[in-house]
XYZ file of C-alpha atoms in Angstrom:
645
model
C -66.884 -90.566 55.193
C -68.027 -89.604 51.656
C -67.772 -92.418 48.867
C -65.543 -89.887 46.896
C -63.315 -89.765 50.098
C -63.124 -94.142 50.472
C -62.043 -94.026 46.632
C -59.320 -91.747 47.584
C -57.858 -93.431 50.919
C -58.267 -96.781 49.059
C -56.455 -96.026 45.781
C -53.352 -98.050 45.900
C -49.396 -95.870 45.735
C -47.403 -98.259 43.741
C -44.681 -97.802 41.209
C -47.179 -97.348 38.431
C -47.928 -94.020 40.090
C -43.598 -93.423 39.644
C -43.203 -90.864 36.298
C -40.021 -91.061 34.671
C -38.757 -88.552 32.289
C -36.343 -90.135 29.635
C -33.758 -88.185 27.477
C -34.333 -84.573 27.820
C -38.290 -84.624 28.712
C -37.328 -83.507 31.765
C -35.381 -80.018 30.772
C -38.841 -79.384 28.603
C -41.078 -80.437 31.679
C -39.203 -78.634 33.757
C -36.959 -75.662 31.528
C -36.998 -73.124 34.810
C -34.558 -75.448 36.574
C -32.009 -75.796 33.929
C -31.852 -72.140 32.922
C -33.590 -69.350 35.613
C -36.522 -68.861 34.158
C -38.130 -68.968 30.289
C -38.322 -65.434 30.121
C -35.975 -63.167 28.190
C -33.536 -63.754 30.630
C -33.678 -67.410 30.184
C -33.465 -66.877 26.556
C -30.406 -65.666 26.485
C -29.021 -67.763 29.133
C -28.849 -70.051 25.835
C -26.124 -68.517 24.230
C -24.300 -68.333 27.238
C -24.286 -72.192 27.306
C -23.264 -72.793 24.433
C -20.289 -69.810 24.568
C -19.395 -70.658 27.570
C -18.457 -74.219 26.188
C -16.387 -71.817 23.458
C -14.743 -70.368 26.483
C -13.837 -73.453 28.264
C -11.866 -74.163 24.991
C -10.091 -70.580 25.773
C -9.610 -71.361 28.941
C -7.872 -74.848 27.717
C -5.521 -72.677 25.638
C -6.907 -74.092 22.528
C -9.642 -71.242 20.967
C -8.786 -67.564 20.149
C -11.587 -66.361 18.393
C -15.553 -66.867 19.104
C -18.117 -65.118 16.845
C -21.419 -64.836 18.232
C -24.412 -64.415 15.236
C -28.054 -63.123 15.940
C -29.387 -64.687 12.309
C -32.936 -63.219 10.446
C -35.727 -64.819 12.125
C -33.651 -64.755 15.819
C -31.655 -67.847 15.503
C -27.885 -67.778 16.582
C -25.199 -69.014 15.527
C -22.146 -69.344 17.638
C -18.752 -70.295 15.959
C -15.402 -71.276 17.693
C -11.956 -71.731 16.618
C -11.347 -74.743 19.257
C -10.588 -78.255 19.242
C -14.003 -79.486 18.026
C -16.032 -81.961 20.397
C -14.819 -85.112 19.948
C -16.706 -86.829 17.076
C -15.011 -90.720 18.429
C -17.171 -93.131 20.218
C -18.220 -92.886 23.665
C -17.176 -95.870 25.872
C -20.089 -95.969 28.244
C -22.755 -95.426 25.882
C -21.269 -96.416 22.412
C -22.532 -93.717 20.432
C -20.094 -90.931 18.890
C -19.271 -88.603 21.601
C -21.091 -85.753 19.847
C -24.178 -87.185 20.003
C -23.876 -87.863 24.012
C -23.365 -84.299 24.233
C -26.132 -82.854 22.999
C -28.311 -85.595 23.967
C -27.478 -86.513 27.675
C -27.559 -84.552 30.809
C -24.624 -84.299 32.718
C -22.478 -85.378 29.833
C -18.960 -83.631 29.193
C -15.648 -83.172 29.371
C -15.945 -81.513 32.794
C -16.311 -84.087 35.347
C -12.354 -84.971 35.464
C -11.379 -87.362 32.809
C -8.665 -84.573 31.693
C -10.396 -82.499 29.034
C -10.670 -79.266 31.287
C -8.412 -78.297 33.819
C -10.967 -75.472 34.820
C -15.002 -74.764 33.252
C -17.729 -72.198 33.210
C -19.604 -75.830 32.201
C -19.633 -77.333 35.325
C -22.421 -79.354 35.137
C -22.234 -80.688 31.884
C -25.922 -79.851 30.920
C -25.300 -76.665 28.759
C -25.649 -78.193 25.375
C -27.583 -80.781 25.955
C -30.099 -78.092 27.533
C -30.060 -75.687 24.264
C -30.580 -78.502 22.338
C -33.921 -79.723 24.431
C -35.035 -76.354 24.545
C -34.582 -75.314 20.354
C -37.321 -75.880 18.129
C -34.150 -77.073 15.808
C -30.220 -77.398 16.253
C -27.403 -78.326 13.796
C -23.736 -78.833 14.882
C -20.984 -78.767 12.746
C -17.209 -79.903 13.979
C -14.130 -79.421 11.981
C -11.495 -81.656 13.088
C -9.204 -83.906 11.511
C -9.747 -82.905 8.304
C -13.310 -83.515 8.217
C -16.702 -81.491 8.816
C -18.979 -83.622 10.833
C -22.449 -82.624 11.191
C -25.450 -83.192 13.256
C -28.745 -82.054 13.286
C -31.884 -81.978 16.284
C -35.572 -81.090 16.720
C -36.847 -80.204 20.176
C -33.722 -82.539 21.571
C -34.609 -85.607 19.342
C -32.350 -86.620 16.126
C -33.342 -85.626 12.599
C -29.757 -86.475 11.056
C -27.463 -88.629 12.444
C -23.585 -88.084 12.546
C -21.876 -87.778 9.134
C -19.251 -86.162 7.146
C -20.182 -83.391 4.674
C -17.121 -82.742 3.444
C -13.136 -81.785 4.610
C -11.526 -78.590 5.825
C -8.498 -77.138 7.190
C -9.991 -75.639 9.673
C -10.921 -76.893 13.295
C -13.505 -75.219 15.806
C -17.581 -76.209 16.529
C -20.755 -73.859 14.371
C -23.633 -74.573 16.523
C -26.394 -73.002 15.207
C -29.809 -72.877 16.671
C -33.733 -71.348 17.000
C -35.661 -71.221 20.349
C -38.449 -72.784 20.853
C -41.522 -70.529 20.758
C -43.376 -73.271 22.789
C -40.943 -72.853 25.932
C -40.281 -69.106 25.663
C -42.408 -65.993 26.676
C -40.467 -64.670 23.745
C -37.824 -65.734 20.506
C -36.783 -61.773 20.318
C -33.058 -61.238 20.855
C -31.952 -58.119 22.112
C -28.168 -57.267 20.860
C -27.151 -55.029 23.720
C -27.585 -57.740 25.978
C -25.597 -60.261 24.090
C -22.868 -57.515 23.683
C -22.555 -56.449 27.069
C -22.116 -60.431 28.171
C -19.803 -60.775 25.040
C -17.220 -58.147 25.973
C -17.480 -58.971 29.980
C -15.711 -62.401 28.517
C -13.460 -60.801 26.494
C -11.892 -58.655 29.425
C -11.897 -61.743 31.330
C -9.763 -63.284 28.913
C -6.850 -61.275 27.530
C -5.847 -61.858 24.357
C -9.213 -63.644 23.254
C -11.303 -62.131 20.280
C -14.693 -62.470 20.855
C -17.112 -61.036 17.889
C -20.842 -60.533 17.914
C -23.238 -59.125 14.572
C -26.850 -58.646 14.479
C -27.818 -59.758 10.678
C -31.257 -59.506 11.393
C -31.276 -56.329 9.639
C -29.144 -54.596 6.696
C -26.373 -52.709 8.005
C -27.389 -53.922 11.803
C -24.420 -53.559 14.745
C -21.400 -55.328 14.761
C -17.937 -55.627 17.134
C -15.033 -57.377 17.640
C -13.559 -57.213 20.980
C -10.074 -57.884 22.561
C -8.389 -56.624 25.354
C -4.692 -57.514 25.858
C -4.733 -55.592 29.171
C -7.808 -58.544 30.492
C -9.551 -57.069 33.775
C -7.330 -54.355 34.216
C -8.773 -52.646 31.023
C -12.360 -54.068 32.494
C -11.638 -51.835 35.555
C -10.832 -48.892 33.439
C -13.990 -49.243 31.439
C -16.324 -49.187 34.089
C -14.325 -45.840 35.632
C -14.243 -44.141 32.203
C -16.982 -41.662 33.236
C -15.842 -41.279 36.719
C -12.752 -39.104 38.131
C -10.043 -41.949 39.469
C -8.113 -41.236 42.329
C -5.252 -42.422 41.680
C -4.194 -43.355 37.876
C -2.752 -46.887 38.048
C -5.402 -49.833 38.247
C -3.775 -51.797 41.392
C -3.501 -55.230 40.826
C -3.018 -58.693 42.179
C -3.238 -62.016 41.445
C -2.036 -65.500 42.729
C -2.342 -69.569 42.497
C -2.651 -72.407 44.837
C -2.286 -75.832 43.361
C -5.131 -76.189 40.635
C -6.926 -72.825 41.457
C -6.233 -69.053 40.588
C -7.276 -65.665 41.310
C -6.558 -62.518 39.727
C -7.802 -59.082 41.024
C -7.983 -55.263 39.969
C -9.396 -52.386 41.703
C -8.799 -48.682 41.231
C -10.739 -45.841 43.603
C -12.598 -42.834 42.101
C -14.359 -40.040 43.535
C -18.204 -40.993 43.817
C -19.650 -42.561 46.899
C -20.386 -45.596 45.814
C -19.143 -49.435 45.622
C -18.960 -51.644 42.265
C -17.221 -54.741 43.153
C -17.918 -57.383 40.269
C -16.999 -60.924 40.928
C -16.771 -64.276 38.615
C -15.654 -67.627 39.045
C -14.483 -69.535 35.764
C -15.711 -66.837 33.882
C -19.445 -66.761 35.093
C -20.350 -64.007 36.361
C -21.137 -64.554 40.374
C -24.162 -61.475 41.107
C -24.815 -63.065 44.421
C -21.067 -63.208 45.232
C -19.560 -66.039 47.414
C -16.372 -66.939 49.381
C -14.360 -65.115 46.503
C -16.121 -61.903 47.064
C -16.246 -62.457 51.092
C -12.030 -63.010 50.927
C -11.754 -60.037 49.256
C -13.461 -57.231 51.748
C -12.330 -59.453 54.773
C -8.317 -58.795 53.862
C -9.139 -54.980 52.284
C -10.528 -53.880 55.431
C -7.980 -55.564 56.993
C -5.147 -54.259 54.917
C -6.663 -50.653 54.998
C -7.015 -50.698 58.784
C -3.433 -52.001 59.113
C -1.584 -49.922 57.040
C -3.585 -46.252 59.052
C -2.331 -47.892 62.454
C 1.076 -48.432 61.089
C 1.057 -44.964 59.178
C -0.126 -43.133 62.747
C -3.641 -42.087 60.344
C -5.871 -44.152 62.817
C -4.952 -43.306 66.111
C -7.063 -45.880 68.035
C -8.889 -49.161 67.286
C -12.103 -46.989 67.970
C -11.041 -44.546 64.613
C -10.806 -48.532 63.007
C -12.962 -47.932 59.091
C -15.387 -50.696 58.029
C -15.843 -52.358 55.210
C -18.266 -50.734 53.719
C -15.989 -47.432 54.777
C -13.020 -48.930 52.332
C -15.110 -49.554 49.549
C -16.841 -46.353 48.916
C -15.854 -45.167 45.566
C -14.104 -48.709 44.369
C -14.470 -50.451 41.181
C -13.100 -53.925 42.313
C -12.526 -56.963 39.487
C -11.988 -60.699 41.131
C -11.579 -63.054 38.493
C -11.097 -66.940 39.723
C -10.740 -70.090 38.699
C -10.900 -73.288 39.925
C -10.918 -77.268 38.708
C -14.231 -77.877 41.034
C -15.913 -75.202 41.096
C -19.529 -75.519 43.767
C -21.950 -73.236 42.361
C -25.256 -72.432 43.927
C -27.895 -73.647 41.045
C -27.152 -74.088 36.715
C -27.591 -70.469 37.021
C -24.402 -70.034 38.843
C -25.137 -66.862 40.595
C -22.904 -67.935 44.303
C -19.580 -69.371 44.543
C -19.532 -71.859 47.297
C -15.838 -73.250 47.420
C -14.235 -71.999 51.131
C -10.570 -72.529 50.169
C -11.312 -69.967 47.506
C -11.410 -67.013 49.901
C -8.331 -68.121 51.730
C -6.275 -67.786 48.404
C -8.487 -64.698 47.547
C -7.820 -63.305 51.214
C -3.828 -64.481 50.896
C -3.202 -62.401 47.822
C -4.945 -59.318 48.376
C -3.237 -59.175 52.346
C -0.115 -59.343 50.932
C 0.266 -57.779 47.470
C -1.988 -54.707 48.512
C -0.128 -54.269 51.686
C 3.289 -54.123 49.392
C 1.459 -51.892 47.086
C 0.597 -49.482 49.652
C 3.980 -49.592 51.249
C 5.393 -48.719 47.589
C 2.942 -46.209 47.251
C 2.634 -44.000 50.422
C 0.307 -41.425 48.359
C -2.168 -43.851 46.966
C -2.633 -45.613 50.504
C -3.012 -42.255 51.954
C -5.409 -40.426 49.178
C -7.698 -44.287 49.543
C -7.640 -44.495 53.069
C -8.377 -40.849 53.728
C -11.455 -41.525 51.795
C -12.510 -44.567 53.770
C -12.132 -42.220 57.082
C -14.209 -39.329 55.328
C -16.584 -42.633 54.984
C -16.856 -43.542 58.735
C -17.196 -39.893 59.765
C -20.270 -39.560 57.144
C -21.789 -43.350 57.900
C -21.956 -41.753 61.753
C -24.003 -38.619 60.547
C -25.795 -40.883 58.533
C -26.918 -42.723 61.513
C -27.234 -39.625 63.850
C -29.790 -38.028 60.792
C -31.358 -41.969 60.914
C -32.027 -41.948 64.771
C -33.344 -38.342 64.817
C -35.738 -38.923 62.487
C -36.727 -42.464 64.449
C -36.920 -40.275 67.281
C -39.203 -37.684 65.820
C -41.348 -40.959 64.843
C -41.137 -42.352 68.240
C -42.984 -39.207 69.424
C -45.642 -37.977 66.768
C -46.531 -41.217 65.431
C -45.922 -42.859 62.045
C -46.600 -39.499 60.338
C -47.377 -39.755 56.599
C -45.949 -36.977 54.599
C -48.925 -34.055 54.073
C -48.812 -34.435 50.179
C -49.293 -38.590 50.630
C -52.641 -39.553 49.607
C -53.023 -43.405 50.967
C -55.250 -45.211 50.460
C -57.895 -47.452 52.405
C -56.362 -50.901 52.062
C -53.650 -51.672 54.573
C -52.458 -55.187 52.589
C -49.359 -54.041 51.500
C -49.737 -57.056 48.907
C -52.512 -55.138 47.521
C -51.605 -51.428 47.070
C -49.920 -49.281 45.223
C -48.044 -46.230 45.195
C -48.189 -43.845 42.587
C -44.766 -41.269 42.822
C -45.665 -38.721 40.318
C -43.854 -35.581 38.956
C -45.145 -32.493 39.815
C -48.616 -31.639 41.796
C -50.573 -30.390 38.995
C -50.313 -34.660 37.895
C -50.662 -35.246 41.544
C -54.121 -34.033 41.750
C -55.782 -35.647 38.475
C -53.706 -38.705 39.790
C -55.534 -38.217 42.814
C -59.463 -37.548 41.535
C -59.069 -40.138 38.901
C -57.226 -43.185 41.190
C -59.490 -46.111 42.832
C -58.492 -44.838 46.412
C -59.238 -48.402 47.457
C -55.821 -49.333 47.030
C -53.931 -46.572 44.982
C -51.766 -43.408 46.967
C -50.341 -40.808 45.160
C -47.430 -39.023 46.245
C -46.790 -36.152 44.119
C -42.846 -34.834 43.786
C -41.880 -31.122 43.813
C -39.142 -28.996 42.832
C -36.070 -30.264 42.030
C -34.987 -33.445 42.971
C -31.597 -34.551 44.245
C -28.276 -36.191 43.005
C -27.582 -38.783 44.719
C -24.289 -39.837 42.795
C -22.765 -36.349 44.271
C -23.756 -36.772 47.811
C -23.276 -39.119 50.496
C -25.926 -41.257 52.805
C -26.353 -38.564 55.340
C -27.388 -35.905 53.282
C -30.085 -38.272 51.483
C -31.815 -39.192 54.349
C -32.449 -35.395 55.508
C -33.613 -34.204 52.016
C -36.433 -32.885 52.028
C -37.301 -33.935 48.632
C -36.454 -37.211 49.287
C -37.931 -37.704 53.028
C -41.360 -37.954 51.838
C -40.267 -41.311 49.767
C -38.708 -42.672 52.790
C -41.401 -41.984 55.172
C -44.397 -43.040 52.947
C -42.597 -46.646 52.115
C -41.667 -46.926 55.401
C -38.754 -49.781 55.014
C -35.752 -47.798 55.887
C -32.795 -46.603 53.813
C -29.608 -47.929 53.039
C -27.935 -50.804 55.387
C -31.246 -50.352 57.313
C -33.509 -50.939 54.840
C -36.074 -53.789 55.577
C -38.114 -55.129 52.883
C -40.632 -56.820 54.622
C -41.886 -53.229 56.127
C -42.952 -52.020 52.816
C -45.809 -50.435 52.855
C -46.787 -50.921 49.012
C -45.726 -54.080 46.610
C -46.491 -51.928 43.757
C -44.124 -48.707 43.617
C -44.684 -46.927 40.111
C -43.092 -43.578 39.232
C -45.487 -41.436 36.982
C -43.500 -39.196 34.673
C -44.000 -36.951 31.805
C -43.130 -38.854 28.570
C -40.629 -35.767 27.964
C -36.952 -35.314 28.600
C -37.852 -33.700 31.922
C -40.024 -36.862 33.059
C -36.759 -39.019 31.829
C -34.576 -37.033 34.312
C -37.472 -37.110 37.182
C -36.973 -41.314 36.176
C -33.508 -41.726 36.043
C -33.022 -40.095 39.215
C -35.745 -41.787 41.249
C -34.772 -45.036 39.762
C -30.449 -43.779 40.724
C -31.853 -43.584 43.948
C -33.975 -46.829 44.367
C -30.570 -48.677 42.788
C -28.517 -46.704 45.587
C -30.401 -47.231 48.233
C -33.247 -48.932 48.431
C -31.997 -52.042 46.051
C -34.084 -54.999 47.255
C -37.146 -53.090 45.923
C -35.859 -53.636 42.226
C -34.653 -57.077 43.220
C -37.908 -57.959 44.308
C -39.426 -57.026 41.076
C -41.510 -53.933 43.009
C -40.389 -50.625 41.277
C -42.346 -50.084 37.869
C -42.678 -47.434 35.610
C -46.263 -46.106 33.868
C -46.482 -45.397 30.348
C -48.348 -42.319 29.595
C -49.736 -42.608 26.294
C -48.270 -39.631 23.517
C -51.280 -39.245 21.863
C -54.873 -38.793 21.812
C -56.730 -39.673 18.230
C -60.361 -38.430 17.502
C -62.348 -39.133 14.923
C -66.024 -38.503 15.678
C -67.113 -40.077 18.703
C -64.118 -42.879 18.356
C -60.963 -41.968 20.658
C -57.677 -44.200 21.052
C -54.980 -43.636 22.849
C -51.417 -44.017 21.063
C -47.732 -44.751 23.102
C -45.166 -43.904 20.051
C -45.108 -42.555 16.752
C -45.185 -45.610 15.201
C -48.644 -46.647 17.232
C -50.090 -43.138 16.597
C -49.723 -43.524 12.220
C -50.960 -46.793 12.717
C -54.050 -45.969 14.737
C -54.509 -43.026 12.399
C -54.951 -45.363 9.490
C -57.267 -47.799 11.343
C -59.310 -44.843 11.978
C -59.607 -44.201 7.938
C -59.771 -47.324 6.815
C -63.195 -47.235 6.048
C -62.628 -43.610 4.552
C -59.319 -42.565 3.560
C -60.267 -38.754 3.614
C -61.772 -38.822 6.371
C -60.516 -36.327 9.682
C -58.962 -37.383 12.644
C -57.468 -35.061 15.495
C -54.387 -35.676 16.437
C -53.440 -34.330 19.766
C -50.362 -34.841 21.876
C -50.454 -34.943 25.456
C -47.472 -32.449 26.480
C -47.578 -33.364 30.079
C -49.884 -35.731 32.732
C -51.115 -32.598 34.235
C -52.905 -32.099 31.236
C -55.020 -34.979 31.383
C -58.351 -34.866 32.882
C -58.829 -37.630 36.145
C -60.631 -39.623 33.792
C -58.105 -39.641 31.177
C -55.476 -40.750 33.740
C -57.220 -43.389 35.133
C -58.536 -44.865 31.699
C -54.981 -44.159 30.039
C -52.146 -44.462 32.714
C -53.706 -46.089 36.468
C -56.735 -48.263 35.272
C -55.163 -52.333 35.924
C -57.369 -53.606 33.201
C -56.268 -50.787 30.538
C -52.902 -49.293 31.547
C -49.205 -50.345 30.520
C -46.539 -50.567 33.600
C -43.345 -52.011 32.969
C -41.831 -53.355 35.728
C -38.680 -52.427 35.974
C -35.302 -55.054 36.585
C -31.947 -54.424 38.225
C -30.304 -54.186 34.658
C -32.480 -50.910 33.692
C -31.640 -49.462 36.835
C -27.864 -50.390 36.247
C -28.322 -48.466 33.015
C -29.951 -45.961 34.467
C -27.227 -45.368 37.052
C -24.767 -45.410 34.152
C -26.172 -43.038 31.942
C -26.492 -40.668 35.270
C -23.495 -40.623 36.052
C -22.236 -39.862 32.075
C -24.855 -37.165 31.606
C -25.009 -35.651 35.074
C -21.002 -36.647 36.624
C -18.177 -34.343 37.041
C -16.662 -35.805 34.038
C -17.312 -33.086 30.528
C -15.351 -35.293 28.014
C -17.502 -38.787 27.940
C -20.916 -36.354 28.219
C -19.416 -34.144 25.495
C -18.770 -37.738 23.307
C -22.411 -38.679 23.912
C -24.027 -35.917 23.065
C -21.737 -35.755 19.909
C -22.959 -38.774 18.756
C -26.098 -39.118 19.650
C -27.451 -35.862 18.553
C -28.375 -36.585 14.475
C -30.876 -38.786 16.919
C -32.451 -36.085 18.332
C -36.247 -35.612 17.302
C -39.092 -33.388 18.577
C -36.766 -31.376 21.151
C -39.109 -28.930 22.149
C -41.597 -31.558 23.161
């Protein structure tokens, strides 16, 4: 045995070796655990903290109006009209309860002693979180008269407790900036703090919930409220989709200290949007809530057909997937303990949850339906149009297994693979058109880079159902050259290719090739965006010459800058400015240098959200729906520059 090795077997383990983290070291140590992740994501999980807080005070009966402030320089300010936190001392640890809040993990008025009958907050580590994790943070509470305020650095004290003066007023200001040292990035983006902001203000009717972006002159502002609470949430997400039937159904109910409340209303596309949230947080990953719900639909769907003489035999019996095909479904619940899965609180774990859940949608939909013979009948003859299509679907599924089964795993003839067989390792380049497809194709490393090039036009898939996907021919090739399956039988681990990247034009027609392949990926292959393996390349605009020096620019902005870079020894002097009008017009080299090489190109990976956006801007533009597209185009058309591009 090597000296080195003896030193290491007789090093002693004792409690010196033992690292504690005191105060908030560890949320700094450690941020990923506390909030998701220290991305962009995670830097907006902030101001969810500290408005969900706001919320619990909603929720309490106490606030009805939160403003939400993106401040010059991207710190936020979040105001409430609450009871304040309490500014008193703290029994256990003697120091005014404000402090202990923004000071001490797992330190709130959540845990039972009578503040909160029901919290977002669970955990009691929102604020204190923020506060570790914000290069500075000052806290104001009105109450009693008084404005008490704190202030923090990086979770330590800079100003202690003290009045600053008296109001009439009562509510918290917390204001605070990000810490560049903990965050990929300090940049707020408004839409996504808008789109969280009115998601809470449907789930609360009645509360007012404003957000402004002052980082600019004139920059976007709203105030939201919605009397009408999820009812109106269910109408919003229909509003560019044809509803079956007009009324939003809906249901609620309580059982001792918990609550659920539920709306759902059918349109005509083929596909399911069932949002959950527990306490106000929304649930992606769903949980017993969600599972109580589809267990007593299908249930209720299946009973009322038997009953009605529609379904004949328990054979004709729909799914669940069969009665939610064209639903927009809203559970809303709340609950005194609520079990989350992790701070991010993305699964609802409580079981007695989907027995209250499963209680009030057996027996207020069942009365609905019975109230409503032409609504059951118009939703359930949907469902059985459902089953009847699921079963081509899976006849069109096995055929083309079977045509496997006997010529082999054939590749589609316009796939060029590539050498490596690591599917950790390769990439798939989709790309529009097969002029593209063939520079793609010269100018790739065919090490570990295919190219599949696309052709003619490609298909809808909001306007068609599962069986007619899987035997498009346009479509096929995709299938067959990722090789993990479609829909409910899509396996992720059979991917052929961790790197998927569609390879448009940067036109409007390269949008639409985009927005569809990405509508389809979200459809029905969604574990590929989950997984972080769908990205999009960025073709660059422009091609500047001057001389023997040539850059490559991505927007309008990059290309004037470039430009003057390129005169700044010489302010007269030429440079060609040349803009690519499609990929097929690059050379190989050009494409590999500009759009496939890893050291020099720019992907960007694309996340569920996009392709949520995506999917809604699809349907809008490209539904059976004229007024909302009309709006849009209404609006958005003084936007409009270089249309013939």
């Amino acid at each position: 045995m090597s000296e080195e090795l003896n030193t290491l077997v007789e090093q002693e383990y004792d409690a010196s070796q033992i690292q504690v983290l005191e105060g908030l070291e560890a949320v700094r140590k450690r941020p990923g655990m506390y909030i998701g992740s220290t991305s962009s994501s995670g830097l907006h999980h902030l101001v969810y903290e500290i408005v969900d807080n706001a919320i619990d005070e909603a929720l309490a009966g106490y606030c009805k109006h939160i403003t939400v402030t993106i401040n010059p320089g991207n710190s936020i300010t979040v105001t409430d009209d609450g009871r304040g936190i309490p500014v008193d001392i703290q029994a256990q640890t003697g120091r005014p309860a404000l402090e202990v809040v923004y000071t001490v993990l797992h330190a709130g008025g959540k845990f039972g002693g009578g503040g909160y009958k029901v919290s977002g907050g669970l955990h009691g580590v929102g604020a204190s979180v923020v506060n570790a994790l914000s290069e500075w943070l000052t806290v104001e509470v009105h109450k009693d008269g008084k404005i008490y305020q704190m202030k923090f650095a990086r979770g330590n004290i800079t100003q202690e407790m003290r009045i600053i003066g008296t109001t009439d007023k009562h509510g918290t200001t917390v204001t605070f900036k990000p810490d560049p040292e903990m965050f990929d990035t300090t940049e707020y983006d408004y839409s996504i703090l808008h789109t969280r902001m009115r998601e809470q203000a449907f789930l609360n009717g009645g509360l007012r919930i404003s957000i402004a972006d002052q980082r600019q002159e004139d920059g976007p502002s709203e105030t939201m409220c919605y009397e009408g609470g999820i009812r109106e949430f269910v109408r919003w997400y229909n509003r560019h989709k044809n509803s079956l039937h007009e009324e939003v159904i809906y249901m609620s109910g309580v059982h001792k200290d918990a609550q659920a409340e539920i709306a759902i209303q059918y349109n005509d596309s083929f596909n399911e949007n069932l949002v959950s949230f527990a306490n106000n947080i929304h649930t992606p990953e769903g949980g017993m809530h969600e599972t109580g719900f589809k267990t007593a639909l299908t249930r209720v769907m299946n009973a009322y057909g038997m009953k009605a003489g529609i379904i004949k035999t328990d054979a004709d019996k729909v799914s669940g997937e069969d009665c939610r095909e064209g639903l927009t479904a809203i559970i809303s619940v709340k609950l005194t303990d609520a079990q989350f899965e992790g701070q991010t609180k993305a699964k609802l774990g409580n079981a007695y949850i989907r027995s209250l859940v499963d209680r009030v949608v057996s027996d207020q939909l069942a009365t609905y339906f019975e109230e409503h013979p032409m609504v059951a009948r118009t939703v359930l003859d949907k469902a059985m149009t459902a089953n009847r299509a699921r079963e081509a679907a899976r006849k069109a599924r096995e055929q083309i297994r079977r045509k496997t089964a006997l010529g082999g795993a054939a590749m589609p003839d316009k796939l060029r693979d590539c050498n490596e067989t690591d599917p950790t390792l390769t990439e798939i380049y989709i790309v529009e058109g097969d002029s593209a497809g063939g520079s793609a194709t010269q100018g790739r490393d065919s090490r570990f880079q295919a190219i599949l090039p696309l052709w003619g036009k490609m298909l809808n898939v909001e306007k068609v159902r599962e069986d007619k996907v899987i035997g498009n021919d346009k479509l096929q090739p995709v299938i067959t050259a990722l090789g993990a399956g479609i829909g409910e039988e899509f396996h992720v681990e059979k991917l052929r290719y961790h790197k998927i990247v569609i390879m448009a034009d940067a036109d409007v027609d390269g949008s639409h090739i985009r927005t569809l392949m990405l509508t389809f990926f979200f459809r029905y292959m969604r574990p590929l965006i989950e997984h972080g393996y769908v990205y999009s390349a960025m073709p660059p605009l422009y091609k500047l010459t001057r001389g023997k020096t040539t850059r490559m620019a991505f927007s309008d902005e990059e290309r004037d800058q470039i430009s003057a870079e390129l005169r700044a020894d010489n302010p007269n002097a030429k440079v060609d400015i040349a803009r690519f009008k499609g990929l097929g017009e690059m050379n190989p080299q050009e494409l590999w240098e500009t759009t496939m090489d890893p050291e020099r190109r720019t992907l960007k990976r694309i996340e569920l959200e996009d392709a949520r956006k995506a999917d809604e801007i699809f349907t809008l533009l490209m539904g059976e729906k004229v007024e909302p597209r009309k709006e849009f185009i209404e609006t958005n058309a003084r936007y409009v520059t270089n249309l013939d591009y």
